[in-house]
Each structure stands twice: as structure tokens, then as C-alpha cells.
Amino acid sequence: MRVGDQLPARTFRVTRADLVRYAGASGDFNPIHWSDRIARSVGLPGVIAHGMYTMALAGQAVAEWAGDPAAVVDYGVRFTRPVPVPDDDTGTEVVVSGAVRKLTEEGYAQVDLTVACHGEKVLGQARALVRVPRQDPVRKGEG
Amino acid sequence: MPLDASFVGRTYPPTAAYEVGREKIRELADAIGALDPVHRDRDAAWAMGHPDVVAPSTFPVIISLDASQRVVIPDLGVDFARVVHGEQRFRYTRPVYAGDRLRCVCVVEDITSRGGHDFLTIRTELATEDGTPVVTAWSKLVIRGED
């Protein structure tokens, strides 16, 4: 793992059914994630994805790249833009990419993520700290 | 009326323990497309050196936001319908495992007001019943002003 290493870009398809399932699994039943009527009444274009769902998808991309979900020791995002999810069979797409920005003294890789929908960033300052596998020691000053 | 900044620093008593269930982990893993067997198969988790199945990294929000919603939001008199999630962060001491019984201590870490909206940062310390720290969650909530 080196500074500049790229996460392979991942595209996640998000449909209304996914939001319903996430609502049930997470316990977040805010109606802006399932009712167009209520979403529009609070000024949204329609139903939007749970911010935590988008965060979870991006976290999933990091976990798969790291090869070990338990390697993610710190993970934070800012929810900057909603992800509207139309009521059809195709839904929308969330695209996650990222790169290793830094290797810390403690043996962690800082991964900065770019998470976009229709080419616009939906998460800001999305950053994860990932434990570098022991068999792949930190090589400072490379990359 | 802006949120009273004198709430900053307020710490709430630990919540009742939440027991992390294997099937709850599997349910969330399914919902977010987390296919790694460490989320659903105890043998696979053991093989990776874990005591039980491992929760996905965002799992603790289920516990921490529920705690905030029950103990902090009513105390501050916030209308939850006006709340939007602004930021979220997790810092792990160790992963969350099935079988963990976790208590939350919520702390009002920051309150600011800008452009008619309030910004409330809640830090939630999740620890086992014997007090061993597991994960710290920060939620920044935006409380939208009344137009």
C-alpha cells in the first residue's frame, strides 16, 4: 500500500427497494426516504437516499479494497448533497472512488474518497483510516 | 430562536445496554451489499481472529442515533422533523462484534448557529457494560430554521 494507490471505482445502483430495505435494517424510517409527498413538502425534489446508506456504500468500497472490514478504524463523511432516487426500476447510481493520501506513523493508510451521483459530489471530506496489513509494510516516501 | 449554546458539555447517563445480534448484523450487511463472510459466518470470523461476526463500519449509527434521539434531542427541545444529518464519523478502538452489549454515553460537543440554522454535534461513546471503550461516534445534526 502506497501513497497514490487508487481504489478501484465502484458503482452502486440504488433503487427505492434498496432504501426500503435500508430503512428496515437501520431503523431509520424518516418518510423523506420513502414518501415523495412528504419529501416534496420539505422542499426536496422527491425521495432521497439515507445519508447513512450512501456512507455505508462508500465504506463498503473501502472495506472490500482493504480486504478486511475490521481494518477500517476511523471513517467520517460530510453529507453535502442529497441523492434523489426516482420511483422506477433503474433508480440512480452512486460512484465511489478514492486514493491513499497519507501513511501514518502508526501504520494506517488515510484514504480520501470521492462519492458522486450524476457527476456531482454527494459526500464531502469523506475519509477513512485503514490499518495496513502486516505483510504489506508501510513504505514511506514512495508513490 | 437559536439553540442554547450553554448545553455544550452536557453529558447524559449511560443508556440501557444494546445487545448486538448476529442476525441484525447480517440484515444490515445485506442492506448495504456487504458480502464478506465475516459479517455473517462465525467460522469465517473466527478464521480472521475475531470472537464473533463483525459489524460493518457504519453499524454503530443504529445505536448512537437512537440514543441521541431518545436522550439528547428531547432535552434540548429540538423538533426532530427539522433535523438533517450533516456529518458522521466513527473512531474505533476495536470492531463491534455480535454479542456485544453496548451502552451509549452522549455528550453535547458543540452548538453553533448560522444562517438561521443550528448545528449540533453529539459525541457518543459506545462501551461494553464493564466500561471497555469500543467506538466513538460523532453526529453533526443540522436543525433547519423555521423559514
GROMACS .gro file of C-alpha atoms in nm:
model
  290
    1MET     CA    1   0.000   0.000   0.000
    2ARG     CA    2   0.150   0.331  -0.107
    3VAL     CA    3   0.056   0.695  -0.125
    4GLY     CA    4  -0.130   0.746  -0.451
    5ASP     CA    5  -0.271   0.394  -0.466
    6GLN     CA    6  -0.620   0.412  -0.614
    7LEU     CA    7  -0.930   0.233  -0.500
    8PRO     CA    8  -1.093   0.070  -0.798
    9ALA     CA    9  -1.403   0.280  -0.878
   10ARG     CA   10  -1.722   0.110  -0.765
   11THR     CA   11  -2.068   0.187  -0.897
   12PHE     CA   12  -2.364   0.110  -0.674
   13ARG     CA   13  -2.714   0.105  -0.817
   14VAL     CA   14  -2.966   0.247  -0.571
   15THR     CA   15  -3.339   0.188  -0.613
   16ARG     CA   16  -3.640   0.262  -0.395
   17ALA     CA   17  -3.640  -0.103  -0.288
   18ASP     CA   18  -3.284  -0.059  -0.155
   19LEU     CA   19  -3.396   0.240   0.052
   20VAL     CA   20  -3.687   0.047   0.198
   21ARG     CA   21  -3.455  -0.236   0.291
   22TYR     CA   22  -3.201   0.002   0.443
   23ALA     CA   23  -3.477   0.175   0.640
   24GLY     CA   24  -3.582  -0.157   0.788
   25ALA     CA   25  -3.230  -0.274   0.862
   26SER     CA   26  -3.118   0.056   1.017
   27GLY     CA   27  -3.440   0.160   1.189
   28ASP     CA   28  -3.435   0.500   1.010
   29PHE     CA   29  -3.796   0.538   0.896
   30ASN     CA   30  -3.782   0.909   0.814
   31PRO     CA   31  -4.052   0.945   0.544
   32ILE     CA   32  -3.831   1.161   0.318
   33HIS     CA   33  -3.667   0.827   0.227
   34TRP     CA   34  -3.991   0.662   0.111
   35SER     CA   35  -4.264   0.922   0.051
   36ASP     CA   36  -4.242   1.164  -0.244
   37ARG     CA   37  -4.531   1.359  -0.094
   38ILE     CA   38  -4.351   1.424   0.233
   39ALA     CA   39  -4.011   1.474   0.069
   40ARG     CA   40  -4.159   1.745  -0.159
   41SER     CA   41  -4.339   1.907   0.134
   42VAL     CA   42  -4.000   1.981   0.293
   43GLY     CA   43  -3.852   2.121  -0.028
   44LEU     CA   44  -3.676   1.813  -0.166
   45PRO     CA   45  -3.714   1.707  -0.532
   46GLY     CA   46  -3.859   1.376  -0.414
   47VAL     CA   47  -3.744   1.076  -0.216
   48ILE     CA   48  -3.371   1.086  -0.133
   49ALA     CA   49  -3.138   0.814  -0.010
   50HIS     CA   50  -3.045   0.799   0.358
   51GLY     CA   51  -2.712   0.978   0.400
   52MET     CA   52  -2.604   0.685   0.613
   53TYR     CA   53  -2.685   0.449   0.327
   54THR     CA   54  -2.454   0.640   0.093
   55MET     CA   55  -2.189   0.647   0.367
   56ALA     CA   56  -2.230   0.271   0.412
   57LEU     CA   57  -2.185   0.204   0.039
   58ALA     CA   58  -1.866   0.409   0.031
   59GLY     CA   59  -1.748   0.230   0.346
   60GLN     CA   60  -1.817  -0.096   0.171
   61ALA     CA   61  -1.590   0.007  -0.118
   62VAL     CA   62  -1.312   0.077   0.134
   63ALA     CA   63  -1.366  -0.249   0.324
   64GLU     CA   64  -1.351  -0.455   0.004
   65TRP     CA   65  -1.040  -0.277  -0.114
   66ALA     CA   66  -0.873  -0.329   0.228
   67GLY     CA   67  -0.976  -0.696   0.218
   68ASP     CA   68  -1.086  -0.682   0.582
   69PRO     CA   69  -1.386  -0.485   0.713
   70ALA     CA   70  -1.223  -0.468   1.058
   71ALA     CA   71  -0.924  -0.279   0.913
   72VAL     CA   72  -1.127   0.045   0.896
   73VAL     CA   73  -1.051   0.218   1.227
   74ASP     CA   74  -1.177   0.568   1.153
   75TYR     CA   75  -1.433   0.679   0.899
   76GLY     CA   76  -1.605   1.013   0.858
   77VAL     CA   77  -1.807   1.200   0.596
   78ARG     CA   78  -1.998   1.522   0.545
   79PHE     CA   79  -2.337   1.495   0.376
   80THR     CA   80  -2.319   1.777   0.123
   81ARG     CA   81  -2.584   1.697  -0.137
   82PRO     CA   82  -2.890   1.472  -0.142
   83VAL     CA   83  -2.909   1.161  -0.362
   84PRO     CA   84  -3.254   1.164  -0.527
   85VAL     CA   85  -3.383   0.816  -0.607
   86PRO     CA   86  -3.658   0.805  -0.873
   87ASP     CA   87  -3.950   0.567  -0.842
   88ASP     CA   88  -3.860   0.337  -1.131
   89ASP     CA   89  -3.677   0.010  -1.189
   90THR     CA   90  -3.335   0.162  -1.253
   91GLY     CA   91  -3.311   0.412  -0.967
   92THR     CA   92  -2.983   0.602  -0.963
   93GLU     CA   93  -2.610   0.534  -0.935
   94VAL     CA   94  -2.359   0.623  -0.666
   95VAL     CA   95  -1.998   0.610  -0.783
   96VAL     CA   96  -1.723   0.567  -0.524
   97SER     CA   97  -1.355   0.619  -0.597
   98GLY     CA   98  -1.061   0.704  -0.375
   99ALA     CA   99  -0.690   0.716  -0.321
  100VAL     CA  100  -0.436   0.671  -0.043
  101ARG     CA  101  -0.334   1.024   0.057
  102LYS     CA  102  -0.105   0.952   0.351
  103LEU     CA  103   0.057   0.673   0.550
  104THR     CA  104   0.074   0.748   0.922
  105GLU     CA  105   0.349   0.668   1.171
  106GLU     CA  106   0.109   0.429   1.344
  107GLY     CA  107   0.073   0.214   1.035
  108TYR     CA  108  -0.254   0.342   0.891
  109ALA     CA  109  -0.339   0.448   0.541
  110GLN     CA  110  -0.554   0.757   0.503
  111VAL     CA  111  -0.793   0.704   0.215
  112ASP     CA  112  -0.973   1.005   0.070
  113LEU     CA  113  -1.295   0.913  -0.105
  114THR     CA  114  -1.489   1.075  -0.384
  115VAL     CA  115  -1.856   0.983  -0.384
  116ALA     CA  116  -2.071   1.115  -0.665
  117CYS     CA  117  -2.416   1.087  -0.817
  118HIS     CA  118  -2.471   1.215  -1.174
  119GLY     CA  119  -2.119   1.357  -1.167
  120GLU     CA  120  -2.178   1.571  -0.858
  121LYS     CA  121  -2.014   1.506  -0.524
  122VAL     CA  122  -2.265   1.399  -0.262
  123LEU     CA  123  -2.022   1.348   0.027
  124GLY     CA  124  -1.755   1.593   0.140
  125GLN     CA  125  -1.439   1.525   0.336
  126ALA     CA  126  -1.506   1.153   0.308
  127ARG     CA  127  -1.204   0.994   0.468
  128ALA     CA  128  -1.116   0.657   0.615
  129LEU     CA  129  -0.818   0.539   0.816
  130VAL     CA  130  -0.732   0.180   0.729
  131ARG     CA  131  -0.487  -0.048   0.907
  132VAL     CA  132  -0.217  -0.152   0.664
  133PRO     CA  133  -0.177  -0.532   0.653
  134ARG     CA  134   0.139  -0.651   0.830
  135GLN     CA  135   0.262  -0.843   0.528
  136ASP     CA  136   0.249  -0.518   0.333
  137PRO     CA  137   0.463  -0.281   0.541
  138VAL     CA  138   0.434   0.094   0.508
  139ARG     CA  139   0.679   0.228   0.255
  140LYS     CA  140   0.725   0.591   0.330
  141GLY     CA  141   0.816   0.848   0.071
  142GLU     CA  142   0.719   0.635  -0.222
  143GLY     CA  143   0.443   0.661  -0.474
  144MET     CA  144  -3.478   3.100   1.843
  145PRO     CA  145  -3.124   2.962   1.821
  146LEU     CA  146  -3.031   2.656   2.020
  147ASP     CA  147  -2.894   2.743   2.363
  148ALA     CA  148  -2.515   2.709   2.347
  149SER     CA  149  -2.498   2.660   2.723
  150PHE     CA  150  -2.590   2.295   2.657
  151VAL     CA  151  -2.237   2.237   2.526
  152GLY     CA  152  -2.055   1.994   2.754
  153ARG     CA  153  -2.373   1.834   2.885
  154THR     CA  154  -2.319   1.461   2.938
  155TYR     CA  155  -2.604   1.214   2.971
  156PRO     CA  156  -2.614   0.900   3.187
  157PRO     CA  157  -2.534   0.571   3.007
  158THR     CA  158  -2.825   0.423   2.813
  159ALA     CA  159  -2.951   0.070   2.872
  160ALA     CA  160  -2.730  -0.185   2.700
  161TYR     CA  161  -2.799  -0.267   2.333
  162GLU     CA  162  -2.718  -0.627   2.251
  163VAL     CA  163  -2.566  -0.661   1.905
  164GLY     CA  164  -2.732  -0.955   1.732
  165ARG     CA  165  -2.580  -1.174   1.461
  166GLU     CA  166  -2.896  -1.151   1.254
  167LYS     CA  167  -2.905  -0.771   1.290
  168ILE     CA  168  -2.550  -0.756   1.156
  169ARG     CA  169  -2.647  -0.984   0.868
  170GLU     CA  170  -2.957  -0.775   0.797
  171LEU     CA  171  -2.755  -0.452   0.775
  172ALA     CA  172  -2.480  -0.624   0.575
  173ASP     CA  173  -2.743  -0.747   0.327
  174ALA     CA  174  -2.896  -0.399   0.304
  175ILE     CA  175  -2.562  -0.235   0.214
  176GLY     CA  176  -2.432  -0.517  -0.006
  177ALA     CA  177  -2.156  -0.617   0.235
  178LEU     CA  178  -2.089  -0.971   0.119
  179ASP     CA  179  -1.778  -1.051   0.324
  180PRO     CA  180  -1.846  -1.371   0.522
  181VAL     CA  181  -1.706  -1.213   0.842
  182HIS     CA  182  -2.042  -1.028   0.866
  183ARG     CA  183  -2.249  -1.346   0.855
  184ASP     CA  184  -2.048  -1.660   0.930
  185ARG     CA  185  -1.898  -1.712   1.275
  186ASP     CA  186  -1.645  -1.965   1.149
  187ALA     CA  187  -1.523  -1.718   0.887
  188ALA     CA  188  -1.496  -1.451   1.159
  189TRP     CA  189  -1.301  -1.691   1.384
  190ALA     CA  190  -1.066  -1.772   1.099
  191MET     CA  191  -0.987  -1.399   1.078
  192GLY     CA  192  -0.916  -1.386   1.452
  193HIS     CA  193  -1.248  -1.234   1.561
  194PRO     CA  194  -1.454  -1.367   1.854
  195ASP     CA  195  -1.780  -1.347   1.656
  196VAL     CA  196  -1.925  -1.194   1.339
  197VAL     CA  197  -1.806  -0.838   1.269
  198ALA     CA  198  -2.044  -0.544   1.221
  199PRO     CA  199  -1.995  -0.320   0.914
  200SER     CA  200  -1.819   0.009   0.995
  201THR     CA  201  -2.138   0.220   0.995
  202PHE     CA  202  -2.339  -0.024   1.211
  203PRO     CA  203  -2.298   0.178   1.537
  204VAL     CA  204  -2.513   0.459   1.398
  205ILE     CA  205  -2.814   0.237   1.463
  206ILE     CA  206  -2.732   0.252   1.834
  207SER     CA  207  -2.586   0.602   1.862
  208LEU     CA  208  -2.855   0.794   1.672
  209ASP     CA  209  -3.126   0.610   1.859
  210ALA     CA  210  -2.960   0.711   2.187
  211SER     CA  211  -2.930   1.074   2.071
  212GLN     CA  212  -3.291   1.077   1.962
  213ARG     CA  213  -3.407   0.949   2.297
  214VAL     CA  214  -3.186   1.136   2.543
  215VAL     CA  215  -3.040   1.447   2.377
  216ILE     CA  216  -3.300   1.572   2.129
  217PRO     CA  217  -3.590   1.592   2.378
  218ASP     CA  218  -3.366   1.752   2.646
  219LEU     CA  219  -3.268   2.028   2.402
  220GLY     CA  220  -3.627   2.076   2.290
  221VAL     CA  221  -3.539   2.012   1.926
  222ASP     CA  222  -3.816   1.926   1.677
  223PHE     CA  223  -3.679   1.608   1.520
  224ALA     CA  224  -3.875   1.670   1.199
  225ARG     CA  225  -3.641   1.965   1.134
  226VAL     CA  226  -3.325   1.761   1.182
  227VAL     CA  227  -3.100   1.677   0.888
  228HIS     CA  228  -2.784   1.468   0.915
  229GLY     CA  229  -2.486   1.693   0.842
  230GLU     CA  230  -2.179   1.486   0.925
  231GLN     CA  231  -2.096   1.147   1.069
  232ARG     CA  232  -1.775   0.991   1.194
  233PHE     CA  233  -1.675   0.671   1.371
  234ARG     CA  234  -1.347   0.610   1.550
  235TYR     CA  235  -1.289   0.252   1.653
  236THR     CA  236  -1.096   0.113   1.949
  237ARG     CA  237  -1.196  -0.231   1.831
  238PRO     CA  238  -1.461  -0.367   1.590
  239VAL     CA  239  -1.819  -0.421   1.704
  240TYR     CA  240  -1.898  -0.792   1.738
  241ALA     CA  241  -2.218  -0.990   1.768
  242GLY     CA  242  -2.288  -1.049   2.135
  243ASP     CA  243  -2.152  -0.711   2.242
  244ARG     CA  244  -2.371  -0.538   2.498
  245LEU     CA  245  -2.307  -0.169   2.436
  246ARG     CA  246  -2.407   0.135   2.637
  247CYS     CA  247  -2.401   0.488   2.499
  248VAL     CA  248  -2.287   0.797   2.678
  249CYS     CA  249  -2.397   1.102   2.478
  250VAL     CA  250  -2.217   1.434   2.510
  251VAL     CA  251  -2.322   1.764   2.352
  252GLU     CA  252  -1.990   1.856   2.199
  253ASP     CA  253  -2.074   2.167   2.001
  254ILE     CA  254  -2.359   2.401   1.915
  255THR     CA  255  -2.336   2.676   1.657
  256SER     CA  256  -2.594   2.883   1.473
  257ARG     CA  257  -2.553   3.021   1.125
  258GLY     CA  258  -2.792   3.144   0.859
  259GLY     CA  259  -3.096   3.067   1.070
  260HIS     CA  260  -2.995   2.704   1.121
  261ASP     CA  261  -2.849   2.536   1.428
  262PHE     CA  262  -2.563   2.287   1.412
  263LEU     CA  263  -2.550   2.035   1.693
  264THR     CA  264  -2.259   1.795   1.734
  265ILE     CA  265  -2.323   1.496   1.958
  266ARG     CA  266  -2.041   1.266   2.059
  267THR     CA  267  -2.149   0.919   2.163
  268GLU     CA  268  -1.910   0.689   2.345
  269LEU     CA  269  -2.009   0.326   2.295
  270ALA     CA  270  -1.863   0.093   2.555
  271THR     CA  271  -1.930  -0.254   2.690
  272GLU     CA  272  -2.115  -0.290   3.018
  273ASP     CA  273  -1.785  -0.322   3.206
  274GLY     CA  274  -1.675   0.011   3.059
  275THR     CA  275  -1.437  -0.109   2.788
  276PRO     CA  276  -1.445   0.152   2.508
  277VAL     CA  277  -1.537   0.016   2.164
  278VAL     CA  278  -1.620   0.303   1.928
  279THR     CA  279  -1.681   0.676   1.940
  280ALA     CA  280  -1.945   0.817   1.707
  281TRP     CA  281  -1.986   1.185   1.619
  282SER     CA  282  -2.306   1.307   1.459
  283LYS     CA  283  -2.340   1.663   1.340
  284LEU     CA  284  -2.708   1.741   1.306
  285VAL     CA  285  -2.845   2.043   1.123
  286ILE     CA  286  -3.163   2.181   1.273
  287ARG     CA  287  -3.333   2.374   0.999
  288GLY     CA  288  -3.474   2.712   1.098
  289GLU     CA  289  -3.841   2.792   1.073
  290ASP     CA  290  -3.806   2.951   0.726
   0.00000   0.00000   0.00000
